[in-house]
mmCIF file of C-alpha atoms in Angstrom:
data_model
loop_
_atom_site.group_PDB
_atom_site.id
_atom_site.type_symbol
_atom_site.label_atom_id
_atom_site.label_comp_id
_atom_site.label_asym_id
_atom_site.label_seq_id
_atom_site.Cartn_x
_atom_site.Cartn_y
_atom_site.Cartn_z
ATOM 1 C CA GLY A 1 112.433 99.849 136.643
ATOM 2 C CA GLU A 2 109.195 99.402 138.784
ATOM 3 C CA ASN A 3 108.146 95.581 139.842
ATOM 4 C CA VAL A 4 104.376 95.717 140.876
ATOM 5 C CA GLU A 5 103.415 92.709 143.294
ATOM 6 C CA GLN A 6 100.013 91.602 143.725
ATOM 7 C CA HIS A 7 98.293 88.843 145.576
ATOM 8 C CA PRO A 8 96.551 86.721 146.027
ATOM 9 C CA SER A 9 95.587 86.060 142.172
ATOM 10 C CA THR A 10 92.782 84.766 143.007
ATOM 11 C CA LEU A 11 89.904 85.082 145.639
ATOM 12 C CA SER A 12 87.158 83.816 146.369
ATOM 13 C CA VAL A 13 84.493 85.239 149.244
ATOM 14 C CA GLN A 14 81.325 85.099 150.159
ATOM 15 C CA GLU A 15 78.536 87.692 149.637
ATOM 16 C CA GLY A 16 78.241 90.307 152.322
ATOM 17 C CA ASP A 17 82.031 89.135 153.801
ATOM 18 C CA SER A 18 85.449 91.741 152.927
ATOM 19 C CA ALA A 19 87.884 91.455 150.502
ATOM 20 C CA VAL A 20 91.267 91.991 150.273
ATOM 21 C CA ILE A 21 93.703 92.754 147.943
ATOM 22 C CA LYS A 22 97.444 93.661 148.138
ATOM 23 C CA CYS A 23 99.985 94.932 146.253
ATOM 24 C CA THR A 24 104.038 95.938 147.180
ATOM 25 C CA TYR A 25 106.043 97.964 144.385
ATOM 26 C CA SER A 26 109.571 98.658 144.471
ATOM 27 C CA ASP A 27 110.291 102.452 143.093
ATOM 28 C CA SER A 28 110.250 104.664 145.506
ATOM 29 C CA ALA A 29 109.733 107.272 143.237
ATOM 30 C CA SER A 30 106.341 106.029 143.115
ATOM 31 C CA ASN A 31 103.828 108.561 144.079
ATOM 32 C CA TYR A 32 100.260 107.587 142.712
ATOM 33 C CA PHE A 33 98.683 103.815 142.906
ATOM 34 C CA PRO A 34 95.677 103.303 141.190
ATOM 35 C CA TRP A 35 93.187 100.696 141.271
ATOM 36 C CA TYR A 36 91.469 99.214 137.602
ATOM 37 C CA LYS A 37 88.268 96.791 137.732
ATOM 38 C CA GLN A 38 87.943 94.788 134.814
ATOM 39 C CA GLU A 39 84.755 92.115 134.271
ATOM 40 C CA LEU A 40 84.690 89.199 131.983
ATOM 41 C CA GLY A 41 85.302 90.774 128.548
ATOM 42 C CA LYS A 42 85.385 93.919 129.576
ATOM 43 C CA ARG A 43 88.226 97.578 129.389
ATOM 44 C CA PRO A 44 90.281 97.680 132.659
ATOM 45 C CA GLN A 45 87.667 100.530 134.591
ATOM 46 C CA LEU A 46 89.681 102.826 138.081
ATOM 47 C CA ILE A 47 87.608 102.698 140.813
ATOM 48 C CA ILE A 48 89.596 103.994 143.687
ATOM 49 C CA ASP A 49 93.095 105.679 143.461
ATOM 50 C CA ILE A 50 95.418 107.213 146.048
ATOM 51 C CA ARG A 51 98.127 109.124 145.850
ATOM 52 C CA SER A 52 101.590 109.145 148.437
ATOM 53 C CA ASN A 53 100.642 111.951 150.468
ATOM 54 C CA VAL A 54 97.202 110.113 151.814
ATOM 55 C CA GLY A 55 97.690 107.073 154.071
ATOM 56 C CA GLU A 56 93.641 106.017 153.529
ATOM 57 C CA LYS A 57 90.998 106.445 151.413
ATOM 58 C CA LYS A 58 87.537 105.156 151.218
ATOM 59 C CA ASP A 59 84.951 105.181 148.563
ATOM 60 C CA GLN A 60 81.015 103.885 149.833
ATOM 61 C CA ARG A 61 81.971 100.360 150.240
ATOM 62 C CA ILE A 62 85.629 100.220 148.967
ATOM 63 C CA ALA A 63 88.896 101.969 150.452
ATOM 64 C CA VAL A 64 92.547 101.642 149.843
ATOM 65 C CA THR A 65 95.198 101.822 152.213
ATOM 66 C CA LEU A 66 98.789 102.818 151.493
ATOM 67 C CA ASN A 67 101.996 102.838 154.150
ATOM 68 C CA LYS A 68 105.277 103.828 151.935
ATOM 69 C CA THR A 69 107.925 103.392 154.112
ATOM 70 C CA ALA A 70 106.798 99.649 153.296
ATOM 71 C CA LYS A 71 105.898 100.202 149.622
ATOM 72 C CA HIS A 72 102.771 98.512 149.811
ATOM 73 C CA PHE A 73 99.076 99.377 149.145
ATOM 74 C CA SER A 74 95.872 97.464 149.046
ATOM 75 C CA LEU A 75 92.382 97.253 148.401
ATOM 76 C CA HIS A 76 89.233 96.990 150.966
ATOM 77 C CA ILE A 77 85.683 95.742 149.859
ATOM 78 C CA THR A 78 83.530 95.384 152.521
ATOM 79 C CA GLU A 79 79.784 93.687 152.381
ATOM 80 C CA THR A 80 80.433 92.371 148.881
ATOM 81 C CA GLN A 81 77.906 91.206 146.655
ATOM 82 C CA PRO A 82 77.912 89.107 143.290
ATOM 83 C CA GLU A 83 78.332 92.738 140.683
ATOM 84 C CA ASP A 84 81.712 92.962 142.697
ATOM 85 C CA SER A 85 83.292 89.689 141.189
ATOM 86 C CA ALA A 86 85.889 90.926 138.599
ATOM 87 C CA VAL A 87 89.860 90.769 138.112
ATOM 88 C CA TYR A 88 90.883 93.633 139.780
ATOM 89 C CA PHE A 89 94.725 95.109 139.222
ATOM 90 C CA CYS A 90 96.525 97.280 141.338
ATOM 91 C CA ALA A 91 99.278 100.056 139.522
ATOM 92 C CA ALA A 92 102.209 102.187 141.036
ATOM 93 C CA THR A 93 103.273 105.382 139.018
ATOM 94 C CA GLY A 94 106.082 107.661 139.272
ATOM 95 C CA ASN A 95 108.456 107.775 136.403
ATOM 96 C CA GLN A 96 106.911 104.882 134.778
ATOM 97 C CA PHE A 97 102.824 103.521 135.054
ATOM 98 C CA TYR A 98 102.865 99.299 135.493
ATOM 99 C CA PHE A 99 99.987 96.890 136.448
ATOM 100 C CA GLY A 100 100.352 94.557 138.997
ATOM 101 C CA THR A 101 99.077 90.849 137.937
ATOM 102 C CA GLY A 102 95.547 90.759 138.482
ATOM 103 C CA THR A 103 93.626 89.269 141.397
ATOM 104 C CA SER A 104 89.957 87.256 139.982
ATOM 105 C CA LEU A 105 87.372 87.862 142.881
ATOM 106 C CA THR A 106 84.573 85.764 143.037
ATOM 107 C CA VAL A 107 81.635 86.636 145.640
ATOM 108 C CA ILE A 108 79.563 83.790 145.827
ATOM 109 C CA PRO A 109 75.788 84.413 146.424
ATOM 110 C CA ASP B 1 82.424 112.213 124.199
ATOM 111 C CA ALA B 2 82.900 108.384 122.667
ATOM 112 C CA GLY B 3 85.562 107.689 124.774
ATOM 113 C CA VAL B 4 89.256 105.710 123.221
ATOM 114 C CA ILE B 5 88.376 103.963 120.268
ATOM 115 C CA GLN B 6 90.197 101.041 118.775
ATOM 116 C CA SER B 7 89.579 98.577 115.823
ATOM 117 C CA PRO B 8 89.507 95.852 115.162
ATOM 118 C CA ARG B 9 87.982 94.579 117.854
ATOM 119 C CA HIS B 10 89.181 91.239 116.540
ATOM 120 C CA GLU B 11 91.837 90.175 114.248
ATOM 121 C CA VAL B 12 92.619 86.522 113.735
ATOM 122 C CA THR B 13 95.238 85.985 111.186
ATOM 123 C CA GLU B 14 98.172 83.664 110.172
ATOM 124 C CA MET B 15 101.779 83.392 111.007
ATOM 125 C CA GLY B 16 103.921 85.753 109.374
ATOM 126 C CA GLN B 17 101.135 88.228 108.009
ATOM 127 C CA GLU B 18 101.798 91.677 109.181
ATOM 128 C CA VAL B 19 98.602 93.225 111.644
ATOM 129 C CA THR B 20 97.816 96.570 112.425
ATOM 130 C CA LEU B 21 96.048 97.163 115.652
ATOM 131 C CA ARG B 22 94.299 101.205 115.738
ATOM 132 C CA CYS B 23 93.559 103.680 118.189
ATOM 133 C CA LYS B 24 91.617 107.172 118.404
ATOM 134 C CA PRO B 25 92.160 108.380 121.718
ATOM 135 C CA ILE B 26 89.555 111.004 124.008
ATOM 136 C CA SER B 27 90.145 114.355 122.792
ATOM 137 C CA GLY B 28 92.464 116.348 124.626
ATOM 138 C CA HIS B 29 94.412 113.830 126.187
ATOM 139 C CA ASP B 30 98.182 114.476 125.983
ATOM 140 C CA TYR B 31 99.501 110.374 126.811
ATOM 141 C CA LEU B 32 98.475 107.772 125.066
ATOM 142 C CA PHE B 33 99.349 103.747 125.916
ATOM 143 C CA TRP B 34 99.722 100.572 124.169
ATOM 144 C CA TYR B 35 99.269 97.303 126.747
ATOM 145 C CA ARG B 36 99.217 93.769 126.519
ATOM 146 C CA GLN B 37 96.970 91.855 128.225
ATOM 147 C CA THR B 38 97.570 88.066 128.901
ATOM 148 C CA MET B 39 96.745 85.668 131.174
ATOM 149 C CA MET B 40 100.042 84.869 131.902
ATOM 150 C CA ARG B 41 101.508 87.971 131.821
ATOM 151 C CA GLY B 42 98.348 90.431 133.083
ATOM 152 C CA LEU B 43 98.468 93.877 131.894
ATOM 153 C CA GLU B 44 102.018 95.185 130.017
ATOM 154 C CA LEU B 45 103.095 98.106 128.681
ATOM 155 C CA LEU B 46 104.302 98.236 125.408
ATOM 156 C CA ILE B 47 104.881 101.716 125.175
ATOM 157 C CA TYR B 48 103.701 105.581 125.753
ATOM 158 C CA PHE B 49 103.551 108.647 123.865
ATOM 159 C CA ASN B 50 103.120 112.582 124.805
ATOM 160 C CA ASN B 51 102.083 114.283 122.745
ATOM 161 C CA ASN B 52 102.981 112.409 120.226
ATOM 162 C CA VAL B 53 106.529 111.702 120.810
ATOM 163 C CA PRO B 54 107.252 108.186 122.140
ATOM 164 C CA ILE B 55 108.638 108.670 125.942
ATOM 165 C CA ASP B 56 109.134 104.771 126.909
ATOM 166 C CA ASP B 57 109.228 101.949 124.467
ATOM 167 C CA SER B 58 111.186 99.596 126.584
ATOM 168 C CA GLY B 59 108.239 97.307 126.606
ATOM 169 C CA MET B 60 107.856 96.308 123.289
ATOM 170 C CA PRO B 61 108.907 92.932 123.087
ATOM 171 C CA GLU B 62 111.027 92.541 119.839
ATOM 172 C CA ASP B 63 111.993 94.541 116.259
ATOM 173 C CA ARG B 64 108.670 93.064 115.305
ATOM 174 C CA PHE B 65 106.848 95.268 117.222
ATOM 175 C CA SER B 66 106.671 99.382 116.179
ATOM 176 C CA ALA B 67 104.149 101.466 116.946
ATOM 177 C CA LYS B 68 103.600 104.967 116.137
ATOM 178 C CA MET B 69 101.041 108.392 116.240
ATOM 179 C CA PRO B 70 101.135 110.699 113.621
ATOM 180 C CA ASN B 71 99.577 113.147 115.229
ATOM 181 C CA ALA B 72 97.248 113.339 118.381
ATOM 182 C CA SER B 73 94.183 111.674 117.387
ATOM 183 C CA PHE B 74 95.586 108.641 115.999
ATOM 184 C CA SER B 75 98.048 105.734 116.550
ATOM 185 C CA THR B 76 98.788 102.611 115.281
ATOM 186 C CA LEU B 77 100.767 99.491 116.557
ATOM 187 C CA LYS B 78 102.136 96.735 114.239
ATOM 188 C CA ILE B 79 103.688 93.485 114.610
ATOM 189 C CA GLN B 80 105.275 92.230 111.255
ATOM 190 C CA PRO B 81 105.855 89.449 110.643
ATOM 191 C CA SER B 82 102.831 87.988 113.586
ATOM 192 C CA GLU B 83 104.081 84.984 115.846
ATOM 193 C CA PRO B 84 100.982 82.960 117.437
ATOM 194 C CA ARG B 85 102.348 84.127 121.112
ATOM 195 C CA ASP B 86 101.833 87.619 119.827
ATOM 196 C CA SER B 87 98.298 86.572 121.085
ATOM 197 C CA ALA B 88 96.794 88.641 123.357
ATOM 198 C CA VAL B 89 94.406 92.074 123.785
ATOM 199 C CA TYR B 90 95.906 94.852 122.647
ATOM 200 C CA PHE B 91 94.362 97.627 124.815
ATOM 201 C CA CYS B 92 94.948 101.414 123.709
ATOM 202 C CA ALA B 93 94.428 104.199 126.941
ATOM 203 C CA SER B 94 94.780 107.399 126.858
ATOM 204 C CA ARG B 95 94.996 110.363 129.759
ATOM 205 C CA PRO B 96 94.823 114.140 130.312
ATOM 206 C CA ALA B 97 98.027 115.876 131.146
ATOM 207 C CA GLY B 98 99.277 115.831 134.446
ATOM 208 C CA GLY B 99 102.794 113.240 134.715
ATOM 209 C CA LEU B 100 101.999 110.192 135.099
ATOM 210 C CA THR B 101 99.225 110.749 137.815
ATOM 211 C CA GLY B 102 95.518 110.054 137.304
ATOM 212 C CA GLU B 103 92.577 108.285 135.759
ATOM 213 C CA LEU B 104 93.900 106.110 132.550
ATOM 214 C CA PHE B 105 90.835 105.602 130.216
ATOM 215 C CA PHE B 106 91.179 101.917 127.796
ATOM 216 C CA GLY B 107 89.487 101.496 125.071
ATOM 217 C CA GLU B 108 87.355 98.192 124.358
ATOM 218 C CA GLY B 109 90.745 96.575 123.096
ATOM 219 C CA SER B 110 91.905 94.426 119.986
ATOM 220 C CA ARG B 111 91.483 91.054 120.312
ATOM 221 C CA LEU B 112 94.148 89.493 118.187
ATOM 222 C CA THR B 113 94.504 85.435 117.585
ATOM 223 C CA VAL B 114 97.617 84.040 115.395
ATOM 224 C CA LEU B 115 97.153 81.005 113.997
#
């Protein structure tokens, strides 16, 4: 089955700096790569996604890049704010739907 | 729509007891997923249904776990007998038709503590 690895597991950045979270996947059939944000005690919610026919997608301060050849994709958050502090999960889906292990992001004011 | 509704939100039980978690997906959604979340293992896919039919239950940890979806608006995840290592947050999620792409809508989760 699919194996999604996510790094780093924890990340601290100063407010205003950028944050980058990286994921790799193993199943070449995976064709959809969403990112979810989970605030403390809350449910995971979709923040951005990318499909395999696209290399990059941006939505305001967040962007995702995909390298299908290398089987990795990344989340980029620019101009980080304290409210960006949360756990972020990547996922890869094709025949299955699996999440990475999560990255706990702390934005220090 | 009220979103995905899960109950109970919190459950504390003793080892050996039966636990039943319930989920009402968003109306019209064809897919329903059960996930378990722990600090150690993150979000684990337990089972998912398409049009009420279980498609993949390979994530169900052992025979103590079972899941059913008797109709399009209701699903249960049962643990019998429960053990302390089952303590986790269990999320139900649903999504509309269209394969396995597209947004998953999560419920608030059921936090289970087995003493």
